[in-house]
PDB file of C-alpha atoms in Angstrom:
ATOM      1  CA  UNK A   1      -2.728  19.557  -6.794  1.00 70.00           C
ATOM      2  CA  UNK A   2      -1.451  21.670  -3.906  1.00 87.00           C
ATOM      3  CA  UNK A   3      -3.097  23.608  -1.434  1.00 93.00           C
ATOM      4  CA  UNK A   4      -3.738  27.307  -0.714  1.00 96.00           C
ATOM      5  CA  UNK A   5      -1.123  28.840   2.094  1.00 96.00           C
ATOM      6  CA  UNK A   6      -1.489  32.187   3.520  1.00 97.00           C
ATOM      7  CA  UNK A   7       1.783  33.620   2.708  1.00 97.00           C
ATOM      8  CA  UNK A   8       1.343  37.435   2.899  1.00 97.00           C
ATOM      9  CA  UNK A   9      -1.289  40.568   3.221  1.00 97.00           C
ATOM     10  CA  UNK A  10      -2.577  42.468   0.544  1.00 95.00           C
ATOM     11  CA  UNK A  11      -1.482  45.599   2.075  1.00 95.00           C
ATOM     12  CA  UNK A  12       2.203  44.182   2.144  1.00 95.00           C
ATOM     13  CA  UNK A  13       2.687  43.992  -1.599  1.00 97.00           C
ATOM     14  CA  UNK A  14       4.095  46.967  -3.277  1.00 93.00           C
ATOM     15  CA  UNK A  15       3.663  47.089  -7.093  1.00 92.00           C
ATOM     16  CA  UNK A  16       7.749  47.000  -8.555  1.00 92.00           C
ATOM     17  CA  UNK A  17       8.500  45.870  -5.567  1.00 95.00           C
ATOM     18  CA  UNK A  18       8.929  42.001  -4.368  1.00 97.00           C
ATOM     19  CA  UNK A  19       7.315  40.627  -0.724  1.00 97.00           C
ATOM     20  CA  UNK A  20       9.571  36.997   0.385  1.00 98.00           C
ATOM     21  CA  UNK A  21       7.676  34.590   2.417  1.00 97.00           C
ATOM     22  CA  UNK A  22       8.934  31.851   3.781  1.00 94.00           C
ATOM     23  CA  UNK A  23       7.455  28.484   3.732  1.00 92.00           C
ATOM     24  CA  UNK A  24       8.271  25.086   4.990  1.00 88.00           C
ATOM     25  CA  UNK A  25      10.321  24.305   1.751  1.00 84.00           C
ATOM     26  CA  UNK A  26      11.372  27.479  -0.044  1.00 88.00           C
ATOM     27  CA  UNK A  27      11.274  31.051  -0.773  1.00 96.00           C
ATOM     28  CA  UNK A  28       8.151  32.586  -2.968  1.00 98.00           C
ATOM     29  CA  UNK A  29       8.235  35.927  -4.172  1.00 98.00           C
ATOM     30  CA  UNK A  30       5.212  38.129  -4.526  1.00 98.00           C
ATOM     31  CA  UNK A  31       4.493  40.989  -6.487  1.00 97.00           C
ATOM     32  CA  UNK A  32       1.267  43.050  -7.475  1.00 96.00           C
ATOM     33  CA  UNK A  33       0.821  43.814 -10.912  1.00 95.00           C
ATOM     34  CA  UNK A  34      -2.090  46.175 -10.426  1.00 92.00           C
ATOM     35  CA  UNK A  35      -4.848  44.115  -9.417  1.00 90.00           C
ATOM     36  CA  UNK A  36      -2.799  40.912 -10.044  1.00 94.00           C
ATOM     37  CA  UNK A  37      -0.798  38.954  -7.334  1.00 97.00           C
ATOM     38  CA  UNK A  38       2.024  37.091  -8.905  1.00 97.00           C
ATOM     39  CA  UNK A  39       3.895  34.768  -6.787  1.00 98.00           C
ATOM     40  CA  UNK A  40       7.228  32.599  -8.210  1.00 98.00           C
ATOM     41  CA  UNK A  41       9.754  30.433  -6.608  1.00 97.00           C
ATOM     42  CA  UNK A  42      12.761  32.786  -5.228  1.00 97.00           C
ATOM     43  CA  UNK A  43      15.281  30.500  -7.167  1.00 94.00           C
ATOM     44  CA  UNK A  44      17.463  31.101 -10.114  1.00 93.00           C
ATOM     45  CA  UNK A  45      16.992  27.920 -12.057  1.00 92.00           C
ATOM     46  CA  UNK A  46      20.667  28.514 -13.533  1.00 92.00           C
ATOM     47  CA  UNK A  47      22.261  28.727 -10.206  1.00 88.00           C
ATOM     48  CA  UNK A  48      19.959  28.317  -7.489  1.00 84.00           C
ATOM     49  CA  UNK A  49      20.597  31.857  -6.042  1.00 87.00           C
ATOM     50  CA  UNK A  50      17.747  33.841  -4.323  1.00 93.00           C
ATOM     51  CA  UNK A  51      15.969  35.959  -7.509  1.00 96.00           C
ATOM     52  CA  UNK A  52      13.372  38.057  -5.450  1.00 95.00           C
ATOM     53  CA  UNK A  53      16.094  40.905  -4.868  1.00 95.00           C
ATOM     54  CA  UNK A  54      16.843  41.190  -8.423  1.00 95.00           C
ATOM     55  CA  UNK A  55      15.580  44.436 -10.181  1.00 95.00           C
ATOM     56  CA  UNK A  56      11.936  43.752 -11.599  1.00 95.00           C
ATOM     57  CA  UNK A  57      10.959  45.575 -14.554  1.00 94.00           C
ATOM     58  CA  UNK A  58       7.458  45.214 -15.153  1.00 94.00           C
ATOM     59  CA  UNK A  59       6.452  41.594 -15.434  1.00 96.00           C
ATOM     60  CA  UNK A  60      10.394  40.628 -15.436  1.00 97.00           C
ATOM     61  CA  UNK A  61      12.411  39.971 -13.153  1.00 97.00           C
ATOM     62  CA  UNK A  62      16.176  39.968 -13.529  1.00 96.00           C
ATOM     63  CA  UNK A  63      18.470  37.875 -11.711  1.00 95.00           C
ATOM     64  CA  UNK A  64      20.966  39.740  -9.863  1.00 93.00           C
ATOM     65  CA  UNK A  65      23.665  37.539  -9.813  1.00 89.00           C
ATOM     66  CA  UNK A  66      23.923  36.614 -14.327  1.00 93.00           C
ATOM     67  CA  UNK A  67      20.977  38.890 -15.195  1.00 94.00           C
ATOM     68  CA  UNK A  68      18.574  36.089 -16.308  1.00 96.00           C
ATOM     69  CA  UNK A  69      15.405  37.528 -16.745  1.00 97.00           C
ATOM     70  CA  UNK A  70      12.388  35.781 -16.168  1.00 97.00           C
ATOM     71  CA  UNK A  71       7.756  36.369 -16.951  1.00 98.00           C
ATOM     72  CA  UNK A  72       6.807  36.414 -13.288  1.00 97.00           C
ATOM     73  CA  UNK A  73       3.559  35.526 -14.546  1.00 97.00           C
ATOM     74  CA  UNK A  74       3.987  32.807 -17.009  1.00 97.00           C
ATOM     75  CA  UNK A  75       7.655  31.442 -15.300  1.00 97.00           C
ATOM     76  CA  UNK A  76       9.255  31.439 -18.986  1.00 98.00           C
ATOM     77  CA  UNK A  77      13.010  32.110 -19.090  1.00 97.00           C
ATOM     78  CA  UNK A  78      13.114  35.511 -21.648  1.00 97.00           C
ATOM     79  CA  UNK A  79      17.136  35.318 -21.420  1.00 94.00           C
ATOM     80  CA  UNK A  80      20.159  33.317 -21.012  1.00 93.00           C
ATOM     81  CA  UNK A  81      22.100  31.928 -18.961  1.00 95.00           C
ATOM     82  CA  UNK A  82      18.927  30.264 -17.830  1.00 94.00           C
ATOM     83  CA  UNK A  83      17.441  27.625 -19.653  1.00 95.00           C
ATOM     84  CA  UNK A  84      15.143  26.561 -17.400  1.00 97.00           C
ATOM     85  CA  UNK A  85      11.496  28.077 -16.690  1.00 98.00           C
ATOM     86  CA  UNK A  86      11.066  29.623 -13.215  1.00 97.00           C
ATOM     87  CA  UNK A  87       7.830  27.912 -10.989  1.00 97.00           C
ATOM     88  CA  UNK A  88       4.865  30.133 -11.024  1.00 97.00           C
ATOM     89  CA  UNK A  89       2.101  29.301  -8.541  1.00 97.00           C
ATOM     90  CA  UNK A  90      -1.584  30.320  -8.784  1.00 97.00           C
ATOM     91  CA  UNK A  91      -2.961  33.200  -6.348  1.00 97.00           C
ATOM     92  CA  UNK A  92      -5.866  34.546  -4.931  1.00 97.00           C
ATOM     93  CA  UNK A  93      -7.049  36.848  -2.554  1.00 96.00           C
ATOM     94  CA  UNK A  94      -9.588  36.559   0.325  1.00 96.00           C
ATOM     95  CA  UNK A  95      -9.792  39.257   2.358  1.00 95.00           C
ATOM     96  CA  UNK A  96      -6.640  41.120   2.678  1.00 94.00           C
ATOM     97  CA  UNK A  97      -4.668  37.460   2.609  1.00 97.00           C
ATOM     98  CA  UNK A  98      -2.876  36.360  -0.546  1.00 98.00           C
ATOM     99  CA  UNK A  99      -2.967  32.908  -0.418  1.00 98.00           C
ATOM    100  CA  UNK A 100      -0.448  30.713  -2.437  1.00 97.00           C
ATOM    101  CA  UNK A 101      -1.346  27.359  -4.162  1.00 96.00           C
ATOM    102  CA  UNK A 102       1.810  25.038  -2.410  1.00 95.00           C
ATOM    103  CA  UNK A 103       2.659  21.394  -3.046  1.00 85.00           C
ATOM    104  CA  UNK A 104       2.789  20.477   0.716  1.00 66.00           C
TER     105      UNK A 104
END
């Protein structure tokens, strides 16, 4: 089990649009989804590209580079050429911080 990071503010997250933060390891993207704060790994899983500035349509995003598309919320691939399920990582909010459940 990971821990919670501060990653971002509240007040930066712009529903349809994606917030990157880095962290010591990766990328994560966040989004609001009204009240919900997704946050997912900024990696293709088919090529290992950055994801977070592909066009997000709702609770999907779409790859930019072979328009993979993605559940930001449940990580499940909805479209080839990915195969592989995108990481997902549990949110909350205290405050104005979003804080991101990490493996450290």
């Amino acid at each position: 089990m990971g821990e919670f990071q501060k990653l971002a503010k509240l007040s930066d997250l712009k529903e349809g649009e994606v917030f990157v933060a880095e962290t010591r390891y990766h990328r994560v993207g966040l989004t609001r989804l009204g009240d919900e704060v997704c946050a997912f790994a900024d990696l293709c899983t088919h090529d290992g590209e950055d994801i977070a500035t592909g066009e997000l349509e709702g609770d999907v995003i779409v790859c930019p580079r072979h328009s993979a598309k993605f559940n930001i919320r449940t990580g499940k691939v909805l479209c080839m050429p990915a195969v592989e399920d995108l990481p997902v990582y549990k949110t909350r909010i205290v405050g104005d911080e979003v804080e991101v459940e990490l493996e450290d």
